[in-house]
Tab-separated table of C-alpha atoms in Angstrom:
chain	number	residue	atom	x	y	z
T	1	MET	CA	20.278	-1.804	-0.817
T	2	ASP	CA	20.925	-0.908	2.841
T	3	ILE	CA	18.013	-1.057	5.289
T	4	PHE	CA	17.896	0.772	8.617
T	5	ILE	CA	15.603	-1.019	11.084
T	6	LEU	CA	14.239	1.307	13.768
T	7	ASP	CA	13.207	0.154	17.220
T	8	PHE	CA	11.190	2.506	19.410
T	9	GLU	CA	11.731	2.205	23.154
T	10	LYS	CA	8.322	1.794	24.851
T	11	ALA	CA	6.702	3.307	21.767
T	12	PHE	CA	3.096	3.627	22.977
T	13	ASP	CA	4.110	4.782	26.472
T	14	THR	CA	6.276	7.762	25.492
T	15	VAL	CA	3.952	9.879	23.318
T	16	PRO	CA	3.735	13.299	25.052
T	17	HIS	CA	0.104	14.334	25.560
T	18	GLU	CA	0.680	18.047	24.953
T	19	LEU	CA	2.610	17.384	21.766
T	20	ILE	CA	-0.020	15.083	20.267
T	21	LYS	CA	-2.714	17.675	21.058
T	22	SER	CA	-0.573	20.346	19.403
T	23	LYS	CA	-0.241	18.187	16.269
T	24	LEU	CA	-3.986	17.583	16.170
T	25	HIS	CA	-4.589	21.322	16.422
T	26	GLY	CA	-2.139	21.928	13.572
T	27	MET	CA	-4.048	19.420	11.452
T	28	GLY	CA	-7.209	21.473	11.858
T	29	VAL	CA	-9.067	19.068	14.136
T	30	ASN	CA	-12.352	20.493	15.436
T	31	LYS	CA	-12.148	22.211	18.847
T	32	ASN	CA	-14.864	19.995	20.336
T	33	ILE	CA	-12.980	16.880	19.249
T	34	LEU	CA	-9.770	18.300	20.718
T	35	ASN	CA	-11.515	18.843	24.031
T	36	TRP	CA	-12.864	15.304	23.913
T	37	ILE	CA	-9.382	13.878	23.231
T	38	ASP	CA	-7.936	16.066	25.969
T	39	SER	CA	-10.489	14.583	28.368
T	40	PHE	CA	-9.585	11.096	27.112
T	41	LEU	CA	-5.875	11.609	27.847
T	42	SER	CA	-6.112	13.628	31.060
T	43	ASN	CA	-6.727	12.554	34.638
T	44	ILE	CA	-4.940	9.239	34.078
T	45	GLN	CA	-3.054	8.065	37.155
T	46	GLN	CA	-0.926	5.062	37.940
T	47	SER	CA	0.608	3.404	40.973
T	48	VAL	CA	2.876	0.459	41.738
T	49	ILE	CA	2.182	-2.403	44.123
T	50	VAL	CA	5.156	-4.394	45.478
T	51	ASN	CA	4.684	-7.112	48.112
T	52	GLY	CA	1.288	-5.678	48.999
T	53	ALA	CA	2.600	-2.124	49.484
T	54	LYS	CA	1.061	0.471	47.146
T	55	SER	CA	2.776	3.678	46.079
T	56	ASN	CA	1.084	7.063	45.823
T	57	ASN	CA	-0.803	7.802	42.622
T	58	ARG	CA	1.096	9.787	40.011
T	59	ALA	CA	-0.330	11.588	36.985
T	60	VAL	CA	0.483	10.037	33.591
T	61	ARG	CA	1.591	12.785	31.206
T	62	SER	CA	2.686	10.642	28.277
T	63	GLY	CA	1.601	7.566	26.393
T	64	VAL	CA	-1.620	6.541	24.660
T	65	PRO	CA	-3.928	4.064	26.447
T	66	GLN	CA	-3.328	0.608	25.020
T	67	GLY	CA	-6.288	-1.658	24.405
T	68	THR	CA	-8.410	1.254	23.205
T	69	VAL	CA	-9.595	2.098	19.705
T	70	LEU	CA	-8.347	5.672	19.856
T	71	GLY	CA	-4.896	4.847	21.265
T	72	PRO	CA	-3.296	3.418	18.081
T	73	ILE	CA	-4.871	6.202	15.981
T	74	LEU	CA	-3.287	8.872	18.165
T	75	PHE	CA	0.068	7.078	18.005
T	76	LEU	CA	-0.055	6.930	14.189
T	77	ILE	CA	-0.913	10.625	14.019
T	78	HIS	CA	2.048	11.378	16.270
T	79	ILE	CA	4.624	9.539	14.152
T	80	ASN	CA	3.077	10.347	10.761
T	81	ASP	CA	5.601	13.113	10.086
T	82	ILE	CA	8.646	10.972	10.876
T	83	ASN	CA	9.726	10.842	7.218
T	84	GLU	CA	9.668	14.599	6.639
T	85	ASN	CA	13.050	15.814	5.344
T	86	VAL	CA	14.120	12.175	4.854
T	87	SER	CA	15.277	11.498	1.300
T	88	SER	CA	15.466	7.698	1.640
T	89	GLU	CA	12.395	5.486	1.373
T	90	THR	CA	10.533	4.778	4.620
T	91	ARG	CA	7.871	2.234	5.514
T	92	LEU	CA	5.684	2.514	8.613
T	93	PHE	CA	3.382	-0.049	10.186
T	94	ALA	CA	2.354	0.927	13.720
T	95	ASP	CA	5.659	1.107	15.629
T	96	ASP	CA	7.565	-0.963	13.049
T	97	CYS	CA	9.596	1.346	10.851
T	98	VAL	CA	12.333	0.819	8.272
T	99	CYS	CA	14.309	3.294	6.192
T	100	TYR	CA	16.180	2.043	3.130
T	101	ARG	CA	18.177	3.263	0.163
T	102	GLU	CA	19.700	1.716	-2.950
T	103	ILE	CA	23.468	1.898	-2.644
T	104	SER	CA	25.535	2.598	-5.747
T	105	ASP	CA	28.510	4.380	-4.200
T	106	ILE	CA	29.780	5.847	-0.946
T	107	LYS	CA	27.643	8.963	-1.435
T	108	ASP	CA	24.480	6.886	-1.089
T	109	CYS	CA	25.800	5.537	2.216
T	110	GLU	CA	26.423	9.079	3.408
T	111	LEU	CA	22.909	10.140	2.398
T	112	LEU	CA	21.416	7.218	4.324
T	113	GLN	CA	23.545	8.166	7.332
T	114	GLN	CA	22.177	11.719	7.115
T	115	ASP	CA	18.639	10.321	7.120
T	116	ILE	CA	19.465	8.168	10.158
T	117	ASN	CA	20.661	11.330	11.913
T	118	ARG	CA	17.436	13.141	10.957
T	119	LEU	CA	15.354	10.285	12.324
T	120	GLY	CA	17.303	10.434	15.573
T	121	GLU	CA	16.699	14.188	15.763
T	122	TRP	CA	12.980	13.678	15.068
T	123	ALA	CA	12.763	11.206	17.946
T	124	GLU	CA	14.322	13.641	20.401
T	125	LYS	CA	12.122	16.499	19.215
T	126	ASN	CA	8.932	14.441	19.477
T	127	GLY	CA	9.534	12.827	22.840
T	128	MET	CA	10.288	9.380	21.389
T	129	ARG	CA	13.364	7.243	21.948
T	130	PHE	CA	15.217	4.839	19.666
T	131	GLN	CA	17.201	2.050	21.251
T	132	PRO	CA	20.581	2.186	19.439
T	133	VAL	CA	21.383	-1.319	20.665
T	134	LYS	CA	18.231	-2.748	19.025
T	135	CYS	CA	18.386	-0.598	15.880
T	136	ASN	CA	20.245	-2.431	13.130
T	137	ILE	CA	21.323	-2.368	9.501
T	138	MET	CA	20.831	-5.067	6.900
T	139	ARG	CA	22.261	-5.085	3.387
T	140	LEU	CA	20.278	-6.702	0.580
T	141	SER	CA	22.861	-7.582	-2.035
T	142	ARG	CA	24.130	-10.478	-4.094
T	143	LYS	CA	27.336	-8.674	-5.063
T	144	ARG	CA	30.622	-10.300	-4.162
T	145	LYS	CA	32.125	-6.979	-3.137
T	146	ASN	CA	30.080	-4.382	-1.290
T	147	ILE	CA	30.843	-0.894	-0.018
T	148	ASP	CA	31.972	-0.936	3.615
T	149	TYR	CA	30.368	1.768	5.719
T	150	ASP	CA	29.804	2.015	9.458
T	151	TYR	CA	26.377	3.497	10.145
T	152	LYS	CA	25.835	5.132	13.516
T	153	LEU	CA	22.894	6.297	15.610
T	154	LYS	CA	23.664	8.787	18.372
T	155	GLY	CA	27.312	7.779	18.235
T	156	THR	CA	26.536	4.061	18.564
T	157	LYS	CA	27.644	1.844	15.687
T	158	LEU	CA	24.737	-0.064	14.156
T	159	GLU	CA	25.185	-3.818	13.858
T	160	MET	CA	25.025	-5.304	10.354
T	161	LEU	CA	22.600	-8.247	10.363
T	162	ASP	CA	22.273	-11.187	7.981
T	163	SER	CA	18.515	-11.386	8.500
T	164	ILE	CA	15.623	-9.530	10.114
T	165	LYS	CA	12.051	-10.379	11.004
T	166	TYR	CA	9.805	-7.653	9.655
T	167	LEU	CA	6.031	-7.864	10.067
T	168	GLY	CA	6.297	-11.586	10.755
T	169	VAL	CA	8.419	-12.447	7.693
T	170	ASN	CA	12.077	-13.472	7.960
T	171	ILE	CA	14.066	-11.558	5.337
T	172	THR	CA	17.676	-12.552	4.693
T	173	ASN	CA	20.360	-10.460	3.024
T	174	ASN	CA	20.320	-12.705	-0.077
T	175	LEU	CA	16.491	-13.000	-0.220
T	176	HIS	CA	16.563	-16.747	0.367
T	177	TRP	CA	13.396	-17.968	2.086
T	178	GLY	CA	14.856	-21.074	3.730
T	179	LYS	CA	14.988	-19.536	7.207
T	180	HIS	CA	11.426	-18.257	7.000
T	181	VAL	CA	10.098	-21.619	5.796
T	182	GLU	CA	11.994	-23.403	8.567
T	183	GLU	CA	10.578	-21.170	11.303
T	184	THR	CA	7.094	-21.318	9.769
T	185	CYS	CA	7.108	-25.124	9.730
T	186	ASN	CA	8.448	-25.323	13.294
T	187	LYS	CA	5.701	-23.015	14.534
T	188	ALA	CA	3.031	-24.973	12.651
T	189	PHE	CA	4.308	-28.307	14.025
T	190	LYS	CA	4.093	-26.937	17.575
T	191	ILE	CA	0.433	-26.011	17.038
T	192	LEU	CA	-0.198	-29.430	15.480
T	193	GLY	CA	1.303	-31.075	18.555
T	194	LEU	CA	-1.029	-29.016	20.736
T	195	LEU	CA	-4.036	-30.149	18.690
T	196	LYS	CA	-2.967	-33.796	18.916
T	197	ARG	CA	-2.776	-33.570	22.699
T	198	ASN	CA	-6.150	-31.893	23.101
T	199	LEU	CA	-8.346	-32.911	20.142
T	200	SER	CA	-7.404	-36.549	19.552
T	201	SER	CA	-10.883	-37.771	20.535
T	202	CYS	CA	-12.795	-35.050	18.671
T	203	PRO	CA	-14.806	-35.658	15.475
T	204	GLN	CA	-13.126	-35.242	12.115
T	205	ASN	CA	-14.935	-32.003	11.294
T	206	VAL	CA	-13.662	-30.397	14.527
T	207	LYS	CA	-10.072	-31.376	13.734
T	208	MET	CA	-10.455	-30.007	10.203
T	209	LEU	CA	-11.816	-26.735	11.529
T	210	ALA	CA	-8.913	-26.461	13.971
T	211	TYR	CA	-6.388	-27.112	11.179
T	212	LYS	CA	-7.889	-24.443	8.919
T	213	ALA	CA	-8.149	-21.930	11.751
T	214	LEU	CA	-4.845	-22.463	13.580
T	215	ILE	CA	-2.298	-24.136	11.295
T	216	ARG	CA	-2.964	-23.299	7.661
T	217	PRO	CA	-2.971	-19.506	8.294
T	218	ILE	CA	0.557	-19.884	9.696
T	219	LEU	CA	1.693	-21.750	6.581
T	220	GLU	CA	0.147	-19.149	4.278
T	221	TYR	CA	0.853	-15.860	6.065
T	222	ALA	CA	2.235	-13.425	3.447
T	223	SER	CA	2.947	-16.413	1.179
T	224	ALA	CA	2.410	-14.288	-1.926
T	225	VAL	CA	5.683	-12.580	-1.001
T	226	TRP	CA	7.872	-15.532	-0.028
T	227	ASP	CA	6.421	-18.387	-2.147
T	228	PRO	CA	9.564	-20.577	-2.579
T	229	HIS	CA	10.480	-22.180	-5.904
T	230	GLN	CA	12.906	-24.734	-4.454
T	231	GLN	CA	11.311	-28.177	-4.313
T	232	TYR	CA	12.804	-29.073	-0.918
T	233	LEU	CA	11.227	-25.991	0.665
T	234	GLN	CA	7.883	-26.762	-0.930
T	235	ASP	CA	8.110	-30.320	0.411
T	236	LYS	CA	8.748	-29.017	3.943
T	237	LEU	CA	5.547	-27.011	3.852
T	238	GLU	CA	3.502	-29.849	2.338
T	239	ARG	CA	4.826	-32.187	5.023
T	240	VAL	CA	3.058	-30.138	7.684
T	241	GLN	CA	-0.277	-30.390	5.885
T	242	ASN	CA	0.230	-34.108	5.252
T	243	LYS	CA	0.838	-34.796	8.952
T	244	ALA	CA	-2.173	-32.693	9.886
T	245	ALA	CA	-4.327	-34.559	7.355
T	246	ARG	CA	-3.296	-37.922	8.828
T	247	PHE	CA	-4.228	-36.637	12.273
T	248	ILE	CA	-7.627	-35.420	11.046
T	249	VAL	CA	-8.631	-38.807	9.586
T	250	ASN	CA	-6.576	-40.808	12.127
T	251	ASN	CA	-4.868	-42.735	9.355
T	252	TYR	CA	-1.114	-43.276	9.688
T	253	SER	CA	-0.769	-46.044	7.113
T	254	GLN	CA	2.424	-45.920	5.015
T	255	GLU	CA	0.989	-47.845	2.072
T	256	PRO	CA	1.567	-46.226	-1.346
T	257	GLY	CA	-1.202	-43.825	-2.372
T	258	THR	CA	-2.594	-43.412	1.159
T	259	MET	CA	-1.564	-39.771	1.465
T	260	THR	CA	-3.110	-38.884	-1.894
T	261	ASN	CA	-6.375	-40.552	-0.942
T	262	ILE	CA	-6.482	-38.738	2.402
T	263	LEU	CA	-5.998	-35.323	0.797
T	264	GLU	CA	-8.670	-36.081	-1.798
T	265	GLU	CA	-11.066	-37.242	0.909
T	266	LEU	CA	-10.553	-34.021	2.873
T	267	LYS	CA	-10.539	-31.896	-0.305
T	268	LEU	CA	-7.292	-30.243	0.743
T	269	GLU	CA	-5.506	-28.523	-2.107
T	270	PRO	CA	-1.692	-28.632	-2.211
T	271	LEU	CA	-0.295	-25.579	-0.464
T	272	LYS	CA	1.704	-24.788	-3.595
T	273	VAL	CA	-1.553	-24.386	-5.523
T	274	ARG	CA	-3.009	-22.144	-2.830
T	275	ARG	CA	0.107	-19.953	-2.819
T	276	LYS	CA	-0.121	-19.589	-6.574
T	277	GLN	CA	-3.762	-18.645	-6.241
T	278	SER	CA	-2.909	-16.103	-3.553
T	279	ARG	CA	-0.335	-14.476	-5.839
T	280	LEU	CA	-2.847	-14.234	-8.678
T	281	VAL	CA	-5.463	-12.680	-6.402
T	282	LEU	CA	-2.941	-10.121	-5.146
T	283	LEU	CA	-1.904	-9.211	-8.699
T	284	HIS	CA	-5.576	-8.816	-9.643
T	285	LYS	CA	-6.049	-6.440	-6.695
T	286	GLY	CA	-2.991	-4.478	-7.780
T	287	LEU	CA	-4.318	-4.109	-11.327
T	288	HIS	CA	-7.594	-2.757	-9.923
T	289	GLN	CA	-5.986	-0.337	-7.419
T	290	GLN	CA	-7.030	-2.478	-4.449
T	291	ALA	CA	-3.425	-3.150	-3.395
T	292	VAL	CA	-0.207	-1.134	-3.694
T	293	ILE	CA	1.800	-3.108	-6.258
T	294	PRO	CA	4.047	-1.540	-8.956
T	295	THR	CA	1.834	-2.768	-11.810
T	296	SER	CA	2.632	0.397	-13.795
T	297	THR	CA	5.841	-1.335	-14.889
T	298	LEU	CA	3.851	-4.059	-16.663
T	299	GLN	CA	3.513	-3.686	-20.413
T	300	LYS	CA	1.079	-5.275	-22.832
T	301	PRO	CA	2.418	-6.774	-26.077
T	302	LYS	CA	2.082	-4.724	-29.261
T	303	ARG	CA	0.993	-7.812	-31.141
T	304	THR	CA	-1.505	-10.281	-29.753
T	305	THR	CA	-2.461	-13.808	-30.738
T	306	ARG	CA	-5.733	-15.671	-30.354
T	307	HIS	CA	-4.245	-17.571	-27.403
T	308	MET	CA	-3.723	-14.366	-25.404
T	309	HIS	CA	-6.421	-12.960	-23.156
T	310	SER	CA	-7.241	-9.254	-22.951
T	311	GLU	CA	-5.065	-8.695	-19.854
T	312	HIS	CA	-1.932	-10.404	-21.193
T	313	PHE	CA	1.401	-8.817	-20.197
T	314	ILE	CA	4.925	-9.064	-21.531
T	315	THR	CA	6.899	-11.592	-19.474
T	316	ILE	CA	9.503	-9.978	-17.242
T	317	GLN	CA	12.971	-11.213	-18.171
T	318	ALA	CA	15.335	-12.205	-15.380
T	319	ARG	CA	18.931	-13.430	-15.287
T	320	THR	CA	18.831	-14.786	-11.738
T	321	ASP	CA	16.445	-17.148	-9.965
T	322	THR	CA	16.013	-14.570	-7.200
T	323	LEU	CA	14.374	-12.154	-9.629
T	324	LYS	CA	12.764	-14.808	-11.824
T	325	PHE	CA	10.813	-16.322	-8.921
T	326	SER	CA	10.044	-13.057	-7.122
T	327	PHE	CA	6.415	-11.953	-6.962
T	328	LEU	CA	5.915	-9.896	-10.112
T	329	PRO	CA	7.876	-11.928	-12.725
T	330	ASN	CA	6.597	-15.249	-11.367
T	331	THR	CA	2.966	-14.147	-11.065
T	332	VAL	CA	2.811	-12.445	-14.458
T	333	LYS	CA	3.864	-15.732	-16.033
T	334	ASP	CA	1.024	-17.574	-14.258
T	335	TRP	CA	-1.401	-14.739	-15.001
T	336	ASN	CA	-0.757	-15.011	-18.723
T	337	LEU	CA	-1.645	-18.720	-18.595
T	338	LEU	CA	-5.127	-18.118	-17.186
T	339	PRO	CA	-7.951	-19.052	-19.575
T	340	PRO	CA	-9.462	-16.051	-21.430
T	341	GLU	CA	-12.923	-16.850	-20.064
T	342	VAL	CA	-11.646	-16.437	-16.493
T	343	ILE	CA	-10.255	-12.984	-17.282
T	344	ASP	CA	-13.440	-11.961	-19.110
T	345	LYS	CA	-15.659	-13.108	-16.243
T	346	SER	CA	-13.461	-11.347	-13.704
T	347	LYS	CA	-13.954	-8.080	-15.571
T	348	ALA	CA	-17.714	-8.433	-16.005
T	349	ALA	CA	-19.062	-10.469	-13.087
T	350	LYS	CA	-20.058	-8.965	-9.738
T	351	SER	CA	-19.491	-12.186	-7.799
T	352	PRO	CA	-16.103	-13.845	-7.119
T	353	VAL	CA	-14.663	-15.929	-9.943
T	354	LYS	CA	-12.965	-19.177	-8.958
T	355	LEU	CA	-9.451	-19.676	-10.293
T	356	PHE	CA	-9.361	-23.335	-9.299
T	357	SER	CA	-11.895	-26.076	-8.971
T	358	HIS	CA	-12.110	-26.994	-5.277
T	359	PRO	CA	-15.377	-25.643	-3.814
T	360	ASP	CA	-13.948	-25.053	-0.322
T	361	SER	CA	-11.166	-22.772	-1.523
T	362	VAL	CA	-11.210	-19.435	0.256
T	363	ASP	CA	-9.019	-17.723	-2.353
T	364	THR	CA	-10.970	-16.283	-5.246
T	365	LEU	CA	-10.461	-13.710	-7.913
T	366	LYS	CA	-12.699	-10.994	-6.527
T	367	ILE	CA	-14.279	-8.255	-8.555
């Protein structure tokens, strides 16, 4: 699979006012609302101050005001038609956009190149600009021999990358999560260092609150996607929590069993358990149309046993660890091991059903 990563140049500052109003009119937006939006965008002026000298005011005829509620909505409306006439898959999140296609032969490369050209044409037509230097290509493949193809945007050859950071997650061309775990741990350790310098004299409950608010979210961001199966990567993540736990209770003893006792005292679950719980919650949401997950591919067994619960699925077979430990195959296996009473309660109860025993766990199987 080849992925085209788009990079808008000054995305929120280049949206033409007249064009966005024209699109809103074409969408059938009420005239009064159009007038209100026109008033919101008009009469905006800007000036520059250098060394105390101020320039004359100039009217701003493009861009949506940042820091407002309406600004991002107008931007999304403006770029919502970017994938028209594009045959490859596209994913949009604010100004982050990727276009990708599964590559079987050279024709697929040519089709992706055509889509890249169409995206470039859309940008010119809609007053937006892509930065060819910052737009790149990444190939997701574990094949030993891949098809060589030079993708171009506006005549500029796109650089082939080994990894990209998309929506805060480091994705490598072989789907190995080592780089993401490394950067996640480094970021978490920096925050822990900040807490040690500023909260060393604070009560234990304040340190715990700071850990749960500032460090653990970093360690668990999008973890349902990248949950690593390699033990050394799991140990790296647990090491951050262990060091934070020692800081919270101010206990740095190296005697055997100390770390276990500290975690039990603080009622901190292993991060591995929390990631597993997060995956199960996400699968549950997908099964109940609360999250976009390809659960339609899951099949129930034709024959059931008394050990199976009512939502049991056929295990997804995999020949490689990359597929075996990816979200759907890995989570279905854990889902099938849930006790039948948990599944039954999750279908009937109106309140959240706990998957694990710790009372302070924020991850629950919600109905």
